[in-house]
């Protein structure tokens, strides 16, 4: 990967830890392609993510979809850019129950116009069955314009 935000590149290359929320979800970066605006990630859904029926709660699946769509955009950003208020809108669809275990997330940038990007994400289970999908809209701003920038 030759482009993308510095912190995302550092995480992809193992030079920086994942953000706490991504670590909680057991996220592992499998592949990121800045040119295509795509990512492939793995998540570990634990028993602590389940509802009384033993299925992974939709809120955790939504968080995984969010953490798949956002990195697809991050992979395309220059080091001086930052995804601020990364999710202006996110719509999730749940197609079948997910059980604890490894889930694979694929995300892509569908279209970008200026500072607005349209994103997609999907989660599959260990049998490659589609579990959930999402579409999202995100806004990109330069890091020096981001409030509370470090």
CSV table of C-alpha atoms in Angstrom, one decimal:
chain,number,residue,atom,x,y,z
A,1,UNK,CA,0.0,0.0,0.0
A,2,UNK,CA,1.6,3.2,-1.1
A,3,UNK,CA,-1.0,5.8,0.0
A,4,UNK,CA,-3.4,6.4,2.8
A,5,UNK,CA,-3.5,8.2,6.1
A,6,UNK,CA,-0.3,7.8,8.1
A,7,UNK,CA,-2.0,6.2,11.2
A,8,UNK,CA,-3.9,3.7,9.1
A,9,UNK,CA,-0.8,2.8,7.2
A,10,UNK,CA,1.1,2.4,10.5
A,11,UNK,CA,-1.6,0.0,11.8
A,12,UNK,CA,-1.6,-2.0,8.5
A,13,UNK,CA,2.2,-2.3,8.7
A,14,UNK,CA,2.2,-3.2,12.4
A,15,UNK,CA,3.9,0.0,13.5
A,16,UNK,CA,0.9,1.3,15.6
A,17,UNK,CA,-1.7,-0.4,17.6
A,18,UNK,CA,-5.3,-0.6,16.4
A,19,UNK,CA,-7.7,1.9,18.0
A,20,UNK,CA,-9.3,0.6,21.2
A,21,UNK,CA,-12.7,0.0,19.6
A,22,UNK,CA,-11.2,-2.0,16.8
A,23,UNK,CA,-9.1,-4.0,19.3
A,24,UNK,CA,-12.3,-4.8,21.3
A,25,UNK,CA,-13.9,-6.2,18.1
A,26,UNK,CA,-10.8,-8.4,17.6
A,27,UNK,CA,-10.0,-6.6,14.3
A,28,UNK,CA,-7.2,-7.9,12.1
A,29,UNK,CA,-6.2,-6.1,8.9
A,30,UNK,CA,-6.0,-8.7,6.1
A,31,UNK,CA,-5.6,-6.5,3.0
A,32,UNK,CA,-5.9,-2.9,2.0
A,33,UNK,CA,-5.7,-1.5,-1.5
A,34,UNK,CA,-5.4,2.3,-1.7
A,35,UNK,CA,-5.8,2.3,-5.5
A,36,UNK,CA,-9.1,0.4,-5.4
A,37,UNK,CA,-10.3,1.9,-2.1
A,38,UNK,CA,-10.9,-1.6,-0.7
A,39,UNK,CA,-10.1,-3.4,2.6
A,40,UNK,CA,-10.5,-6.9,3.9
A,41,UNK,CA,-10.6,-7.4,7.6
A,42,UNK,CA,-11.2,-10.1,10.1
A,43,UNK,CA,-13.1,-9.7,13.4
A,44,UNK,CA,-13.4,-12.1,16.4
A,45,UNK,CA,-16.9,-12.1,17.7
A,46,UNK,CA,-16.7,-13.5,21.3
A,47,UNK,CA,-19.3,-14.9,23.6
A,48,UNK,CA,-19.5,-11.6,25.3
A,49,UNK,CA,-21.0,-10.1,22.1
A,50,UNK,CA,-24.0,-12.4,22.2
A,51,UNK,CA,-27.7,-11.9,23.0
A,52,UNK,CA,-29.7,-14.5,25.1
A,53,UNK,CA,-30.2,-16.6,22.0
A,54,UNK,CA,-26.4,-17.0,21.5
A,55,UNK,CA,-26.3,-14.8,18.4
A,56,UNK,CA,-23.9,-11.8,18.0
A,57,UNK,CA,-25.9,-8.7,18.9
A,58,UNK,CA,-26.7,-6.4,15.9
A,59,UNK,CA,-24.9,-3.5,17.6
A,60,UNK,CA,-21.6,-5.4,17.5
A,61,UNK,CA,-22.2,-6.4,13.8
A,62,UNK,CA,-22.9,-2.7,13.1
A,63,UNK,CA,-19.7,-1.7,14.8
A,64,UNK,CA,-17.8,-4.2,12.6
A,65,UNK,CA,-19.5,-2.9,9.5
A,66,UNK,CA,-18.5,0.7,10.6
A,67,UNK,CA,-14.9,-0.4,11.2
A,68,UNK,CA,-14.9,-2.0,7.7
A,69,UNK,CA,-16.4,0.9,5.7
A,70,UNK,CA,-14.2,3.6,7.4
A,71,UNK,CA,-10.9,1.9,6.8
A,72,UNK,CA,-11.7,1.5,3.1
A,73,UNK,CA,-11.8,5.3,2.9
A,74,UNK,CA,-8.8,5.7,5.2
A,75,UNK,CA,-6.8,3.5,2.8
A,76,UNK,CA,-7.2,6.1,0.1
A,77,UNK,CA,-6.3,9.2,2.1
A,78,UNK,CA,-3.1,11.1,1.8
A,79,UNK,CA,-1.0,11.5,5.1
A,80,UNK,CA,-2.3,15.1,5.5
A,81,UNK,CA,-5.9,14.1,5.5
A,82,UNK,CA,-8.2,12.9,8.3
A,83,UNK,CA,-11.6,11.3,8.3
A,84,UNK,CA,-13.5,13.6,10.6
A,85,UNK,CA,-17.0,12.6,11.8
A,86,UNK,CA,-16.3,9.5,9.7
A,87,UNK,CA,-19.9,8.5,9.7
A,88,UNK,CA,-22.4,11.1,8.6
A,89,UNK,CA,-24.9,8.3,7.9
A,90,UNK,CA,-24.8,4.5,8.2
A,91,UNK,CA,-27.5,2.0,7.3
A,92,UNK,CA,-27.1,-1.7,8.3
A,93,UNK,CA,-29.1,-4.7,7.0
A,94,UNK,CA,-29.0,-8.0,8.9
A,95,UNK,CA,-29.5,-11.0,6.6
A,96,UNK,CA,-28.9,-13.9,9.0
A,97,UNK,CA,-27.8,-14.5,12.6
A,98,UNK,CA,-24.1,-14.5,13.3
A,99,UNK,CA,-22.6,-16.9,15.9
A,100,UNK,CA,-19.4,-16.2,17.8
A,101,UNK,CA,-16.2,-16.7,15.9
A,102,UNK,CA,-14.3,-15.2,13.0
A,103,UNK,CA,-16.2,-12.9,10.7
A,104,UNK,CA,-14.7,-11.3,7.6
A,105,UNK,CA,-15.4,-7.7,6.6
A,106,UNK,CA,-15.0,-6.4,3.1
A,107,UNK,CA,-15.3,-2.6,2.5
A,108,UNK,CA,-15.0,-0.3,-0.5
A,109,UNK,CA,-15.3,3.3,-1.5
A,110,UNK,CA,-18.2,3.3,-4.0
A,111,UNK,CA,-17.8,7.0,-5.0
A,112,UNK,CA,-16.1,10.1,-3.8
A,113,UNK,CA,-17.0,13.7,-4.7
A,114,UNK,CA,-14.7,16.2,-3.0
A,115,UNK,CA,-14.9,15.7,0.8
A,116,UNK,CA,-17.9,13.3,0.7
A,117,UNK,CA,-17.5,9.6,0.2
A,118,UNK,CA,-20.0,6.8,-0.3
A,119,UNK,CA,-19.0,3.5,1.2
A,120,UNK,CA,-20.1,-0.1,1.4
A,121,UNK,CA,-19.3,-2.9,3.8
A,122,UNK,CA,-20.3,-6.6,4.1
A,123,UNK,CA,-19.7,-9.3,6.8
A,124,UNK,CA,-19.5,-13.0,6.1
A,125,UNK,CA,-19.1,-15.9,8.4
A,126,UNK,CA,-16.7,-18.8,8.4
A,127,UNK,CA,-18.8,-20.6,5.7
A,128,UNK,CA,-18.6,-17.4,3.5
A,129,UNK,CA,-22.4,-16.8,4.1
A,130,UNK,CA,-23.4,-13.1,3.9
A,131,UNK,CA,-24.4,-12.0,7.4
A,132,UNK,CA,-24.9,-8.2,7.2
A,133,UNK,CA,-24.3,-5.3,4.9
A,134,UNK,CA,-24.0,-1.5,5.3
A,135,UNK,CA,-23.9,1.6,3.3
A,136,UNK,CA,-22.4,4.8,4.7
A,137,UNK,CA,-21.6,8.4,3.9
A,138,UNK,CA,-18.4,9.9,5.3
A,139,UNK,CA,-16.8,13.3,5.2
A,140,UNK,CA,-13.0,13.9,4.7
A,141,UNK,CA,-11.2,17.0,6.0
A,142,UNK,CA,-7.5,18.0,6.2
A,143,UNK,CA,-6.0,17.1,9.5
A,144,UNK,CA,-5.0,20.7,10.3
A,145,UNK,CA,-8.7,21.7,10.0
A,146,UNK,CA,-10.0,18.9,12.4
A,147,UNK,CA,-11.1,20.1,15.8
A,148,UNK,CA,-9.0,18.7,18.7
A,149,UNK,CA,-6.3,17.5,16.2
A,150,UNK,CA,-3.2,16.3,18.0
